[in-house]
């Protein structure tokens, strides 16, 4: 089982920054999982005891907004990682996640991976090196969306006030 | 009181003297695309409408109000032997576009053009075509898709990546679906979802990595807000498309459309004359200069 | 190519001498051929460009004192009519007027009929044909400026009909300079103080020994035709040499110089220069420079209707890149800061103009220096940019 997971990890560029042995160690905490379209992975506020590397399909991050229902804030596709909240206390999900499409992924035991990071700082640093670029990129794209570039001038005015003096 | 209209032959570019004076065409049809966008078809019964190449624009006059540059959003020929029509998709954002937006069938709109450079779809023969549209930028790109589909065997894979503000702002939704069934890879993403949306949410650049095109044998056509074009072109280049084969459609204030008024300058370029379509290698550095 | 540049039309004429009292005959010869004579005249404390009813309206005995941000008339000790450097107006006031109607249109029973300058016969409106102007007293810098406007407005794919109409019918009497102003630098720009082409007639004014006369030569057949109706005598070699020397010496006495070497590249490299903050602290973005500049051509349009809404006109008006809404796009302007607008003006004038139109946009007339209320000097700004570049990249080989 681990051998297969290790192979599948190697096929994904996300953990390319890890050495082969680091990837092998990480694979020990990984399990192959599948989700049917519409299946919920976790709720906002739940315990963040796992994270996933998405291989096929798509996941939608959502938040329940009173009056709006479940609002999708972002969708994630193959090759990226779902879940950062396991990296730091209080280890709670900030958003919910639901499979938008039938999805296959590798699920990782977050507590076990954290123990490995504590025991082996080099491994921990390599993990952060894999995660931080993605976090930065998502922050950047979120900021771009906040700019509301496709809005008309009057939509911009209502949202953020006068643009030019 | 007797201004004379002289009959003139079909034009691929305006004859001398008419570059400054609009010809008034009739609105043949008006279709509401979204809450603030319409597509107008213009025709002139007395003589054929000039041929506009994909990427070119017309200066459209709302009688007595003013004039704005609007790219063509169709090929004008529906292939059925019907007289050519000018197709423009426009959004109501100011006095002139509000008037054009409201123009009912049968009303008259002034047209000067065609002006500007074309997407030059034919130069992509034998290559994959990658079209990336942001917001209303899909309108000037629609003629690229129609041109490619009309001569399908000439091109490789066709990929269309569309970013929109919300699902309700998506243009040509029916056509997107049809193209998807016609062998085009269509991916759509919105900045903000509504409750009925089960598609992707995020920025359009995230659609580039998983798309199925061969970067070393592709031509990319990008249109949308400046910032979106910059990030998209960089992402396409990062994936391996040579910058000389990435084309963007620039936009600047235009008063004349023919290189006399000076308004559309972008560094050394006059967007009306050297653009609006330019290859990214020519403008990548310029697009990074603040307030150029 | 404009008729005055066409070598096939260059007559093989000798220089002649026309006395000052022969000028009325020149006037009559021009008026008799249907030209409206436009030239310098004193008005409102300056020497402006206006329609002249007679020779007497020329500014005989008037000179000017110019410096950065300064222009004053002064009385000369002689009677020279052209002993003054560039005034606040240039010949673009005539050829590229500040207000022009591009077309008018009437919505009649469901159709629209348009009429233009060329086709209109509206009573009280534009004449069916534009007037023909004789431009009297065009300095060499301004001759070059007209040539530059020719390229901008008629050298592209589409020719501006208003400019073309007035330019094709224009007759140019150039006057070479023997007394440059403090703000002049035409020599640096390679277009003065003498002139070789682009005119129908060229004159050099001499007033020494109380003998007020002009050495005149024709540049075109039309010029020779007019000159034939003006009393003159063959120019002796001494006088011709005297005129040439006076012009050559003027080239040595320019008030300023422009370092033209590598200017387009310097400006392209200076886009992020800290110097723009320095200029912006002095520049009011008033746009005076663009109004007095003989090559600034930017315009905007305005559509107007009558009360019925069925008669519409499109008017073209001068505009300036310093105007805040010049670069208006999607709810705001691209260039809002003073830094960006000054940078746009000077980079266009001295740099990107080359790529757009094949030459520099500057002719060294010095008007922008004189009429800037804060005395910004375009030659000094270039020097400042150049020294900042040298600091940034010393001893570096630049392409």
PDB file of C-alpha atoms in Angstrom, chain A residues 60 68 70-78 99-101 137 140-142 144-145 147-157 159, chain B residues 36 91-93 133-135 163-165 169 189-195 197-206 225 227-228 231:
ATOM      1  CA  UNK A  60     -14.953  23.187  -3.521  1.00  0.00           C
ATOM      2  CA  UNK A  68     -26.806  32.750   1.471  1.00  0.00           C
ATOM      3  CA  UNK A  70     -23.161  27.377   1.459  1.00  0.00           C
ATOM      4  CA  UNK A  71     -21.078  29.906  -0.480  1.00  0.00           C
ATOM      5  CA  UNK A  72     -18.184  28.502  -2.529  1.00  0.00           C
ATOM      6  CA  UNK A  73     -15.056  30.591  -1.974  1.00  0.00           C
ATOM      7  CA  UNK A  74     -12.601  28.682  -4.129  1.00  0.00           C
ATOM      8  CA  UNK A  75     -12.257  25.440  -6.053  1.00  0.00           C
ATOM      9  CA  UNK A  76      -9.175  23.237  -6.108  1.00  0.00           C
ATOM     10  CA  UNK A  77      -8.126  20.901  -8.854  1.00  0.00           C
ATOM     11  CA  UNK A  78      -5.688  18.059  -9.441  1.00  0.00           C
ATOM     12  CA  UNK A  99     -16.186  17.114  -3.612  1.00  0.00           C
ATOM     13  CA  UNK A 100     -17.395  19.061  -6.652  1.00  0.00           C
ATOM     14  CA  UNK A 101     -16.623  16.112  -8.917  1.00  0.00           C
ATOM     15  CA  UNK A 137      -0.104  31.913  -4.517  1.00  0.00           C
ATOM     16  CA  UNK A 140      -2.141  36.450  -4.294  1.00  0.00           C
ATOM     17  CA  UNK A 141      -5.020  35.162  -6.402  1.00  0.00           C
ATOM     18  CA  UNK A 142      -7.465  36.024  -3.633  1.00  0.00           C
ATOM     19  CA  UNK A 144      -6.529  39.752  -7.342  1.00  0.00           C
ATOM     20  CA  UNK A 145     -10.138  38.661  -6.991  1.00  0.00           C
ATOM     21  CA  UNK A 147      -9.511  43.927  -6.934  1.00  0.00           C
ATOM     22  CA  UNK A 148     -12.685  42.958  -8.802  1.00  0.00           C
ATOM     23  CA  UNK A 149     -11.023  43.602 -12.147  1.00  0.00           C
ATOM     24  CA  UNK A 150     -14.043  42.557 -14.224  1.00  0.00           C
ATOM     25  CA  UNK A 151     -16.305  45.072 -12.509  1.00  0.00           C
ATOM     26  CA  UNK A 152     -17.700  48.122 -14.278  1.00  0.00           C
ATOM     27  CA  UNK A 153     -16.550  51.520 -12.957  1.00  0.00           C
ATOM     28  CA  UNK A 154     -19.831  52.044 -11.094  1.00  0.00           C
ATOM     29  CA  UNK A 155     -19.586  48.619  -9.484  1.00  0.00           C
ATOM     30  CA  UNK A 156     -16.097  49.526  -8.320  1.00  0.00           C
ATOM     31  CA  UNK A 157     -17.287  52.874  -6.969  1.00  0.00           C
ATOM     32  CA  UNK A 159     -17.584  48.639  -3.569  1.00  0.00           C
TER      33      UNK A 159
ATOM     34  CA  UNK B  36     -25.484  45.269 -18.425  1.00  0.00           C
ATOM     35  CA  UNK B  91     -21.394  47.109 -21.799  1.00  0.00           C
ATOM     36  CA  UNK B  92     -23.157  50.213 -20.504  1.00  0.00           C
ATOM     37  CA  UNK B  93     -20.574  52.116 -18.484  1.00  0.00           C
ATOM     38  CA  UNK B 133     -10.711  35.680 -21.833  1.00  0.00           C
ATOM     39  CA  UNK B 134     -11.364  37.822 -18.770  1.00  0.00           C
ATOM     40  CA  UNK B 135     -14.774  39.406 -18.323  1.00  0.00           C
ATOM     41  CA  UNK B 163     -12.879  34.032 -16.376  1.00  0.00           C
ATOM     42  CA  UNK B 164     -15.984  35.952 -15.321  1.00  0.00           C
ATOM     43  CA  UNK B 165     -16.969  38.034 -12.334  1.00  0.00           C
ATOM     44  CA  UNK B 169     -21.807  37.801 -16.014  1.00  0.00           C
ATOM     45  CA  UNK B 189     -14.071  29.983 -13.761  1.00  0.00           C
ATOM     46  CA  UNK B 190     -15.731  32.768 -11.788  1.00  0.00           C
ATOM     47  CA  UNK B 191     -14.352  35.213  -9.219  1.00  0.00           C
ATOM     48  CA  UNK B 192     -17.441  34.767  -7.056  1.00  0.00           C
ATOM     49  CA  UNK B 193     -19.974  31.990  -7.147  1.00  0.00           C
ATOM     50  CA  UNK B 194     -23.688  32.216  -6.655  1.00  0.00           C
ATOM     51  CA  UNK B 195     -25.775  29.508  -5.034  1.00  0.00           C
ATOM     52  CA  UNK B 197     -22.898  27.413  -9.463  1.00  0.00           C
ATOM     53  CA  UNK B 198     -21.114  24.107  -9.342  1.00  0.00           C
ATOM     54  CA  UNK B 199     -18.153  25.075 -11.473  1.00  0.00           C
ATOM     55  CA  UNK B 200     -14.736  26.413 -10.629  1.00  0.00           C
ATOM     56  CA  UNK B 201     -14.153  29.465  -8.461  1.00  0.00           C
ATOM     57  CA  UNK B 202     -10.924  31.433  -8.561  1.00  0.00           C
ATOM     58  CA  UNK B 203      -8.763  33.342 -11.042  1.00  0.00           C
ATOM     59  CA  UNK B 204      -8.513  32.405 -14.709  1.00  0.00           C
ATOM     60  CA  UNK B 205      -4.757  31.747 -14.553  1.00  0.00           C
ATOM     61  CA  UNK B 206      -5.402  28.594 -12.511  1.00  0.00           C
ATOM     62  CA  UNK B 225      -8.396  43.966 -18.021  1.00  0.00           C
ATOM     63  CA  UNK B 227      -3.809  43.293 -14.885  1.00  0.00           C
ATOM     64  CA  UNK B 228      -5.491  40.074 -15.980  1.00  0.00           C
ATOM     65  CA  UNK B 231      -0.769  37.797 -15.188  1.00  0.00           C
TER      66      UNK B 231
END
